[in-house]
Amino acid sequence: MKKMTIFLLVLFLCLTSVLVGCSNTEKVEQTEDGRVVLTALITKHALTQELSKMKWLQEAEERAGVEIKWEEVSADWSQKKGAMLAAGDIPDLIVGPNAITDAEFAKFNGLFEDLTPLIEEHAPNVQTMFEEKPELKALSTQRDGEIFGLPKYQRFWPETATRQFINKQWLESLGLEMPTNWDELYEVLVAFKEEDANGNGDPKDEIPMDFSPTGTTGFGYFQPTVLLGSMGITIGDGSGTGIFVEDGEVKNFLVDERYKELVSFLNKCWEAGLINKEVFTQDYTKYQSVARGDGDTAKVGYTFGWEVTDRFGNTLAPQYESMAPLKVSADSSEELSWSYDYNNLNYGVNLIQMSSQSKNKEAAMKFINELYDPEVSMQVLFGSLGTNISDNGDGTYSVLPPEDKEMDPGTWKWTTTWADNGPMYISDSLELTLGSDMQSVGKQTEPLQQVFESLDKEKDVFPGTFIKYSDEDNNALSLANTEIMNLAMAKYSEWITKGGIDSQWDDYVKELDKIGINKNTEIIQGYYDEYMSNME
């Protein structure tokens, strides 16, 4: 009897566990109209409106048969992400540019779904993207063959993110010529400082030179590192940690004598009072607002940015002109270059990924597939049809101007949709007339075109966007880079504002070598060589 009781108890527990297991696997939350409820997190720009206001997104969810409960994150993502990944509790989908990195896929092994079989079964748009652009499949595939995150391709962006602008109205009012080298630029900046260039009667309110905040972890866009092109260095994608390629050899400009020459020039400008005194303390919002001046009175003479209306606003934009690359000096014979950012501007990694714990992976994959429809992707980038984009009725489309006439088109895009931060595939066959800002960007890139036409993109452009490192090497590079950039960025701001680069340079180079800058370069050289051999 006792044995029978134990047997029945065990049988009851087994049946209960089976039933509970069945209940858990079948429990999928649905709306009243039968749509599957998913959870998702998106890292979005601070300007971007609530997702509930995006018509294109609501339509995409409906077509996929899902309703998504969104968590919208515009700040402190790194802190939130660390806690979330450590707890192992993530939503069905995570969206955002490299919101989850390759290194995190490896570190939190098993937390994210390998999308390969789901793509084959439920994502014809993704399959088409991979067939038309094989590099996008390579960009998405880990070294072991899994696909944890899907990419973006936005096609329309130019060769560079950074243009240099000068106030041509100031030049004309002071009788100055457009500078063609660093020496001439210096003389122009001095005149901007001393001669009341904006003509408002206050000779002290002009900022001759300004550039974007550098922070402490590395360089980015809209910074004077683009002037390394005056000495033949082609930086790429902002060259955050200093990596560049020259005639097939991987190098780091942080220990290059040409970088030393650039920093010395910036120190000369600083000591003459030509650089914004808040350049190392202001945030990006302040950087933008200062350039927009006071009404029709400009404040900044020479600076860097994406596009004139984005940088200076609609009122002041006509005062400015984009410039050709500068020579170091009038007698310099160096072949000029510039920052080549096309790959990073048009391609992106890990824009969307799925939790391995999702209860309805098929529904999640169907939603992902919707995002990669070229017409939907167009709206991911520029906004909804009808308000942001016009359907011309003949298979072509046109980006519309902002509804708010006071707003520039770039800000309008970032306000109304996911913009550059979304997963998308803008097919090369899509016929879309761009808005005035993108047309303007193309025109403002013209002074740089001669450089890009002569650039050897195979030997002098580092293809960092497409290189996949092993977990071991990725960790080694990251650890060393943290120390490298801590030292390099501190010295960058110190040498510009206080000087001392000549006396400290040799010790600085030795210290970076000890930290591992040359070892990092050797590791990257191996991957670069492997990538180039695969391209042959």
XYZ file of C-alpha atoms in Angstrom:
536
model
C 0.000 0.000 0.000
C 2.798 2.336 0.907
C 4.545 1.606 -2.423
C 1.312 2.209 -4.322
C 0.850 5.574 -2.540
C 4.372 6.651 -3.458
C 3.837 5.506 -7.067
C 0.604 7.479 -7.355
C 2.245 10.559 -5.840
C 5.144 10.392 -8.290
C 2.723 9.860 -11.177
C 0.692 12.876 -10.048
C 3.794 15.076 -9.852
C 4.956 13.953 -13.296
C 1.567 14.630 -14.866
C 1.418 18.010 -13.141
C 4.855 18.992 -14.449
C 3.896 17.914 -17.972
C 0.703 19.952 -17.823
C 2.553 22.976 -16.467
C 5.150 22.589 -19.206
C 2.443 22.450 -21.862
C 0.730 25.457 -20.342
C 3.967 27.501 -20.400
C 4.843 26.696 -24.001
C 1.345 27.388 -25.269
C 0.734 30.554 -23.291
C 1.000 33.312 -25.898
C -0.670 36.623 -25.087
C -3.006 37.838 -27.802
C -5.174 40.906 -28.421
C -8.920 40.713 -28.952
C -8.416 40.705 -32.718
C -6.003 37.772 -32.486
C -2.698 39.577 -32.832
C 0.266 38.176 -30.899
C 1.556 40.481 -28.178
C 5.331 40.948 -28.197
C 7.654 42.990 -26.017
C 10.418 45.127 -27.499
C 12.979 47.696 -26.445
C 14.323 50.414 -28.709
C 17.259 52.734 -28.143
C 16.264 55.929 -29.903
C 17.466 59.482 -30.430
C 16.477 61.977 -27.749
C 14.565 63.991 -30.375
C 12.452 61.064 -31.548
C 8.755 61.186 -30.714
C 6.763 58.397 -29.047
C 6.465 55.292 -31.203
C 2.684 55.313 -30.830
C 2.620 58.366 -33.132
C 4.381 56.582 -36.008
C 1.731 55.511 -38.505
C 4.087 53.338 -40.529
C 5.030 51.346 -37.419
C 1.409 50.659 -36.441
C 0.747 49.452 -39.991
C 3.802 47.183 -39.971
C 2.696 45.595 -36.700
C -0.795 44.970 -38.093
C 0.522 43.335 -41.265
C 2.765 41.071 -39.183
C -0.159 40.134 -36.928
C 1.484 41.484 -33.783
C 0.994 44.193 -31.212
C 4.205 45.324 -29.563
C 4.588 46.717 -26.074
C 7.527 49.067 -26.530
C 10.046 50.259 -23.990
C 11.660 53.433 -25.355
C 15.178 54.270 -24.135
C 16.837 57.594 -24.990
C 19.517 57.773 -22.288
C 21.731 55.628 -20.045
C 21.357 52.562 -22.253
C 24.753 51.109 -21.248
C 23.771 51.037 -17.574
C 20.331 49.607 -18.237
C 21.708 47.062 -20.669
C 24.310 45.749 -18.240
C 21.731 45.042 -15.555
C 19.284 43.525 -18.032
C 21.792 41.169 -19.639
C 23.207 40.112 -16.276
C 19.688 39.201 -15.112
C 19.091 37.249 -18.339
C 15.636 38.789 -18.723
C 15.291 40.517 -22.076
C 12.281 41.439 -24.236
C 11.329 39.552 -27.389
C 13.120 42.123 -29.562
C 15.829 44.739 -29.041
C 16.197 47.490 -31.644
C 18.940 50.065 -32.096
C 22.339 50.576 -33.757
C 24.651 47.957 -32.255
C 22.456 48.035 -29.145
C 23.811 44.555 -28.500
C 27.387 43.993 -29.670
C 29.069 40.909 -31.086
C 31.080 40.670 -27.882
C 27.862 40.582 -25.844
C 26.420 37.830 -28.032
C 29.450 35.761 -27.041
C 29.490 36.781 -23.381
C 25.782 36.049 -22.893
C 25.772 32.880 -24.946
C 22.298 31.383 -25.315
C 20.402 34.583 -24.505
C 19.829 35.541 -28.162
C 18.206 33.519 -30.913
C 20.127 32.334 -33.976
C 17.845 33.753 -36.671
C 19.140 31.602 -39.537
C 16.310 29.029 -39.680
C 13.648 31.651 -38.963
C 14.906 33.765 -41.870
C 14.634 30.771 -44.203
C 11.049 30.052 -43.109
C 9.473 33.429 -42.385
C 11.555 36.297 -43.791
C 11.507 36.564 -47.608
C 12.423 40.268 -47.456
C 15.559 39.474 -45.446
C 16.440 36.702 -47.895
C 16.089 39.103 -50.813
C 18.301 41.629 -49.034
C 21.010 39.001 -48.531
C 20.777 37.906 -52.186
C 21.002 41.465 -53.536
C 23.684 42.603 -51.071
C 25.798 39.599 -49.986
C 27.956 41.892 -47.860
C 24.930 42.414 -45.611
C 24.745 38.695 -44.898
C 28.477 38.684 -44.151
C 27.966 41.696 -41.894
C 25.276 39.806 -39.973
C 27.054 36.478 -39.635
C 29.248 35.635 -36.662
C 32.552 33.867 -37.228
C 30.909 30.581 -36.177
C 28.053 31.039 -38.645
C 25.165 32.230 -36.449
C 23.056 35.291 -37.194
C 22.059 36.968 -33.949
C 21.564 40.528 -35.212
C 20.382 41.942 -38.528
C 21.902 44.976 -40.297
C 20.869 48.141 -42.065
C 21.608 49.528 -45.508
C 20.505 53.107 -46.123
C 22.233 53.681 -49.478
C 21.777 57.428 -49.956
C 24.452 58.773 -47.647
C 27.602 60.388 -49.107
C 31.249 59.419 -48.733
C 31.764 61.410 -45.554
C 29.832 62.564 -42.505
C 32.030 65.599 -41.911
C 32.303 68.758 -43.940
C 34.194 71.906 -42.916
C 32.276 75.145 -43.158
C 33.398 78.754 -43.171
C 31.356 81.929 -42.938
C 31.756 83.357 -46.440
C 29.900 86.535 -45.426
C 32.583 87.209 -42.822
C 35.282 86.585 -45.417
C 33.678 89.059 -47.813
C 33.044 91.745 -45.207
C 36.686 91.595 -44.077
C 38.078 91.360 -47.611
C 39.590 87.905 -47.026
C 40.215 85.088 -49.479
C 39.096 81.512 -48.927
C 41.968 79.764 -47.047
C 43.701 76.906 -48.838
C 46.162 75.779 -46.155
C 46.637 75.804 -42.372
C 48.688 78.995 -42.371
C 46.031 80.888 -44.294
C 43.315 79.428 -42.075
C 45.150 80.697 -39.011
C 45.347 84.230 -40.420
C 41.639 84.175 -41.303
C 40.714 83.000 -37.791
C 42.782 85.811 -36.268
C 40.878 88.314 -38.397
C 37.565 86.760 -37.345
C 38.571 87.251 -33.710
C 39.903 90.794 -33.906
C 37.827 92.622 -36.527
C 34.159 92.285 -35.459
C 33.507 89.861 -38.288
C 29.746 89.640 -37.726
C 29.456 93.442 -37.726
C 27.287 93.798 -34.629
C 29.623 96.266 -32.915
C 30.946 93.711 -30.394
C 34.432 92.546 -31.419
C 34.493 89.906 -28.670
C 31.427 87.766 -29.383
C 32.814 85.865 -32.383
C 34.028 82.257 -32.025
C 36.597 81.814 -34.815
C 36.753 77.969 -34.569
C 34.521 75.344 -32.963
C 34.367 71.547 -33.151
C 32.181 68.854 -31.658
C 32.717 67.367 -28.172
C 35.346 64.635 -28.090
C 34.534 63.009 -24.773
C 36.981 60.606 -23.140
C 36.573 57.359 -25.082
C 37.610 58.347 -28.583
C 37.125 60.603 -31.584
C 34.042 60.940 -33.753
C 32.539 63.076 -36.452
C 32.807 66.867 -36.825
C 36.239 67.066 -35.208
C 39.538 68.515 -36.442
C 41.058 65.050 -36.848
C 39.744 65.309 -40.435
C 42.631 67.751 -40.973
C 44.956 64.735 -40.833
C 43.875 64.394 -44.460
C 46.046 67.442 -45.152
C 49.011 65.103 -44.541
C 47.647 62.133 -46.483
C 45.982 60.194 -43.658
C 42.567 58.800 -44.554
C 40.642 58.405 -41.340
C 37.406 56.457 -41.576
C 34.097 56.349 -39.713
C 35.452 58.914 -37.274
C 38.503 56.706 -36.524
C 37.526 56.685 -32.867
C 40.602 54.806 -31.665
C 43.029 56.153 -34.247
C 43.138 53.180 -36.638
C 43.729 53.895 -40.317
C 45.266 52.127 -43.317
C 48.038 53.484 -45.502
C 49.097 51.539 -48.580
C 47.713 48.332 -47.063
C 49.421 48.760 -43.698
C 47.316 49.198 -40.559
C 48.508 52.106 -38.421
C 47.336 54.241 -35.500
C 47.537 58.014 -35.861
C 47.727 58.459 -32.066
C 51.442 57.636 -32.309
C 52.020 59.173 -35.738
C 54.160 62.310 -36.071
C 51.492 63.832 -38.308
C 49.003 63.708 -35.433
C 51.578 65.503 -33.305
C 51.765 68.228 -35.970
C 47.978 68.628 -35.984
C 47.758 68.902 -32.191
C 50.553 71.493 -32.225
C 48.604 73.563 -34.752
C 45.456 73.358 -32.606
C 47.484 74.452 -29.569
C 48.714 77.444 -31.559
C 45.103 78.334 -32.356
C 44.064 77.861 -28.722
C 46.796 80.115 -27.373
C 45.726 82.820 -29.825
C 42.149 82.591 -28.518
C 40.794 81.229 -31.786
C 39.027 78.098 -30.463
C 35.817 78.092 -28.458
C 36.877 78.064 -24.789
C 34.078 75.599 -24.009
C 35.054 73.140 -26.728
C 36.099 70.458 -24.217
C 33.221 70.988 -21.789
C 30.162 71.676 -23.961
C 27.763 68.897 -24.931
C 26.500 68.332 -28.461
C 23.307 70.325 -27.892
C 25.361 73.362 -26.881
C 27.695 72.794 -29.826
C 24.717 72.996 -32.190
C 22.995 75.921 -30.499
C 26.099 78.135 -30.473
C 26.456 77.765 -34.239
C 22.891 78.963 -34.736
C 23.884 82.371 -33.428
C 21.494 85.096 -32.370
C 18.783 85.701 -34.949
C 20.561 86.665 -38.160
C 23.846 87.357 -36.348
C 26.314 84.497 -36.691
C 28.707 83.618 -33.867
C 30.951 80.922 -35.384
C 33.420 81.465 -38.227
C 34.913 78.050 -39.039
C 33.556 74.699 -37.901
C 32.608 71.156 -38.865
C 29.229 69.548 -39.409
C 26.904 67.382 -41.471
C 24.929 69.921 -43.521
C 24.500 73.705 -43.398
C 20.876 73.873 -42.254
C 21.469 71.129 -39.706
C 24.541 72.942 -38.384
C 23.462 76.585 -38.569
C 19.674 76.542 -38.921
C 17.655 77.899 -41.826
C 18.324 81.587 -41.063
C 22.133 81.512 -40.951
C 22.799 78.663 -43.407
C 23.156 80.981 -46.452
C 26.145 82.672 -44.790
C 28.225 79.486 -44.870
C 30.073 77.507 -47.509
C 31.695 74.074 -47.441
C 35.420 73.957 -48.161
C 37.852 71.791 -50.075
C 40.536 69.970 -48.010
C 43.319 72.240 -46.793
C 46.999 71.730 -47.472
C 49.373 71.887 -44.494
C 51.274 74.741 -46.095
C 51.456 76.482 -49.445
C 54.492 74.459 -50.540
C 53.237 71.063 -49.304
C 53.289 68.259 -51.879
C 51.325 65.775 -49.738
C 48.442 64.058 -51.528
C 45.294 65.284 -49.806
C 42.704 63.025 -48.224
C 39.643 63.285 -45.973
C 37.501 61.168 -43.680
C 35.889 58.351 -45.702
C 32.759 57.245 -43.847
C 30.552 55.700 -46.535
C 30.573 52.201 -45.058
C 29.651 53.315 -41.583
C 27.044 55.803 -42.823
C 25.240 53.328 -45.072
C 25.826 49.992 -43.380
C 25.198 49.113 -39.754
C 25.435 46.020 -37.574
C 23.076 44.480 -35.035
C 20.100 46.784 -35.542
C 17.605 44.181 -34.296
C 17.876 40.909 -32.375
C 15.517 38.391 -30.806
C 15.439 36.752 -27.385
C 15.911 32.986 -27.357
C 13.226 32.945 -24.642
C 10.538 34.511 -26.857
C 7.315 32.491 -26.735
C 6.450 33.272 -30.355
C 9.539 33.513 -32.485
C 7.585 33.075 -35.694
C 5.492 36.205 -35.045
C 8.588 38.157 -34.030
C 10.343 37.113 -37.240
C 7.355 38.133 -39.346
C 7.533 41.613 -37.814
C 11.262 41.807 -38.471
C 10.583 40.804 -42.060
C 8.181 43.732 -42.445
C 10.924 46.185 -41.499
C 13.066 44.961 -44.402
C 10.420 45.586 -47.042
C 11.989 48.437 -49.093
C 8.867 50.601 -48.853
C 8.675 50.130 -45.080
C 12.437 50.675 -44.748
C 12.038 53.961 -46.587
C 9.601 55.023 -43.838
C 11.881 53.711 -41.081
C 14.469 56.154 -42.414
C 12.426 59.187 -43.476
C 8.982 58.843 -41.845
C 5.439 57.858 -42.767
C 3.871 58.037 -46.213
C 1.590 61.047 -46.466
C 3.339 63.192 -43.852
C 7.040 62.646 -44.509
C 7.015 60.901 -47.891
C 4.829 61.368 -50.960
C 3.735 58.375 -53.033
C 3.835 59.788 -56.569
C 1.547 57.041 -57.886
C 3.954 55.811 -60.553
C 6.229 53.663 -58.417
C 8.337 56.631 -57.330
C 8.429 58.530 -54.052
C 9.576 61.933 -52.771
C 10.663 63.039 -49.316
C 8.427 65.904 -48.196
C 9.596 69.106 -46.451
C 8.891 69.463 -42.704
C 5.335 70.334 -41.722
C 6.890 72.923 -39.402
C 8.481 75.456 -41.749
C 10.784 76.628 -38.935
C 12.315 73.156 -38.585
C 15.199 71.939 -40.732
C 14.669 68.641 -42.609
C 17.298 66.722 -40.645
C 15.721 67.544 -37.305
C 12.280 66.728 -38.766
C 13.449 63.269 -39.781
C 14.953 62.486 -36.379
C 11.828 63.813 -34.648
C 9.267 61.765 -36.550
C 10.793 58.330 -37.135
C 13.613 55.935 -36.217
C 15.838 57.556 -38.857
C 19.404 56.194 -39.035
C 18.857 54.169 -35.839
C 16.467 51.627 -37.371
C 16.891 48.282 -39.147
C 16.243 48.824 -42.861
C 17.056 47.836 -46.411
C 16.855 50.659 -48.944
C 16.994 48.725 -52.185
C 19.165 50.176 -54.943
C 16.109 49.920 -57.221
C 13.902 52.107 -55.014
C 13.152 55.401 -56.805
C 13.064 58.087 -54.128
C 13.700 61.804 -54.554
C 15.556 62.994 -51.473
C 14.671 66.018 -49.367
C 16.402 69.364 -49.561
C 18.848 68.518 -46.763
C 20.168 65.387 -48.469
C 20.358 67.160 -51.805
C 22.215 69.928 -50.002
C 24.606 67.397 -48.423
C 25.437 66.136 -51.893
C 26.156 69.644 -53.127
C 28.234 70.463 -50.058
C 30.291 67.316 -50.604
C 31.342 68.498 -54.083
C 34.490 70.329 -52.837
C 35.685 66.956 -51.486
C 34.890 64.882 -54.571
C 38.297 65.227 -56.198
C 39.877 63.664 -53.112
C 37.399 60.775 -53.040
C 37.859 60.112 -56.771
C 41.626 59.769 -56.350
C 41.398 57.741 -53.123
C 42.536 54.119 -53.333
C 39.686 52.571 -51.343
C 41.339 49.136 -51.272
C 44.689 50.260 -49.868
C 43.845 53.416 -47.928
C 40.383 52.844 -46.385
C 40.055 50.681 -43.296
C 36.963 48.449 -43.744
C 36.219 48.288 -40.028
C 32.453 47.995 -40.512
C 32.869 44.580 -42.153
C 35.550 42.983 -39.963
C 34.506 40.357 -37.397
C 36.948 39.598 -34.588
C 37.149 36.427 -32.537
C 35.870 36.667 -28.962
C 39.404 36.404 -27.624
C 40.800 39.144 -29.848
C 37.743 41.339 -29.382
C 38.241 41.201 -25.624
C 41.968 41.871 -25.929
C 41.391 44.865 -28.213
C 38.696 46.290 -25.949
C 40.742 45.968 -22.775
C 43.782 47.653 -24.295
C 41.705 50.354 -25.999
C 40.163 51.411 -22.710
C 43.585 52.267 -21.296
C 44.879 53.634 -24.593
C 42.023 56.079 -24.972
C 42.085 57.110 -21.311
C 45.641 58.316 -21.810
C 45.344 59.570 -25.396
C 42.189 61.634 -24.953
C 43.446 63.204 -21.730
C 46.662 64.212 -23.500
C 44.767 65.466 -26.555
C 42.816 68.060 -24.561
C 45.813 68.868 -22.323
C 48.189 69.458 -25.217
C 45.707 71.664 -27.072
C 44.853 73.818 -24.044
C 48.187 73.795 -22.176
C 50.835 72.742 -24.681
C 53.745 70.445 -23.912
C 53.423 67.922 -26.719
C 57.040 68.346 -27.911
C 58.596 67.551 -24.527
C 56.131 64.771 -23.660
C 55.708 63.040 -27.011
C 58.415 60.362 -26.762
C 57.345 59.220 -23.285
C 53.707 59.237 -24.400
C 54.481 56.984 -27.383
C 56.443 54.577 -25.142
C 53.589 54.445 -22.630
C 51.022 53.653 -25.319
C 53.305 50.899 -26.597
C 53.444 49.403 -23.092
C 49.667 49.551 -22.819
C 49.337 47.655 -26.096
C 48.702 50.048 -28.969
C 51.180 48.301 -31.267
C 49.903 44.868 -30.257
C 46.383 46.004 -31.147
C 47.602 47.208 -34.525
C 49.215 43.795 -35.174
C 45.972 41.988 -34.318
C 43.943 44.256 -36.581
C 46.478 43.874 -39.403
C 45.855 40.116 -39.394
C 42.105 40.574 -39.728
C 42.542 43.253 -42.371
C 44.765 40.937 -44.427
C 42.213 38.124 -44.063
C 39.389 40.420 -45.162
C 41.313 41.679 -48.182
C 42.258 38.156 -49.272
C 38.580 37.155 -49.142
C 37.726 40.104 -51.367
C 40.049 38.938 -54.142
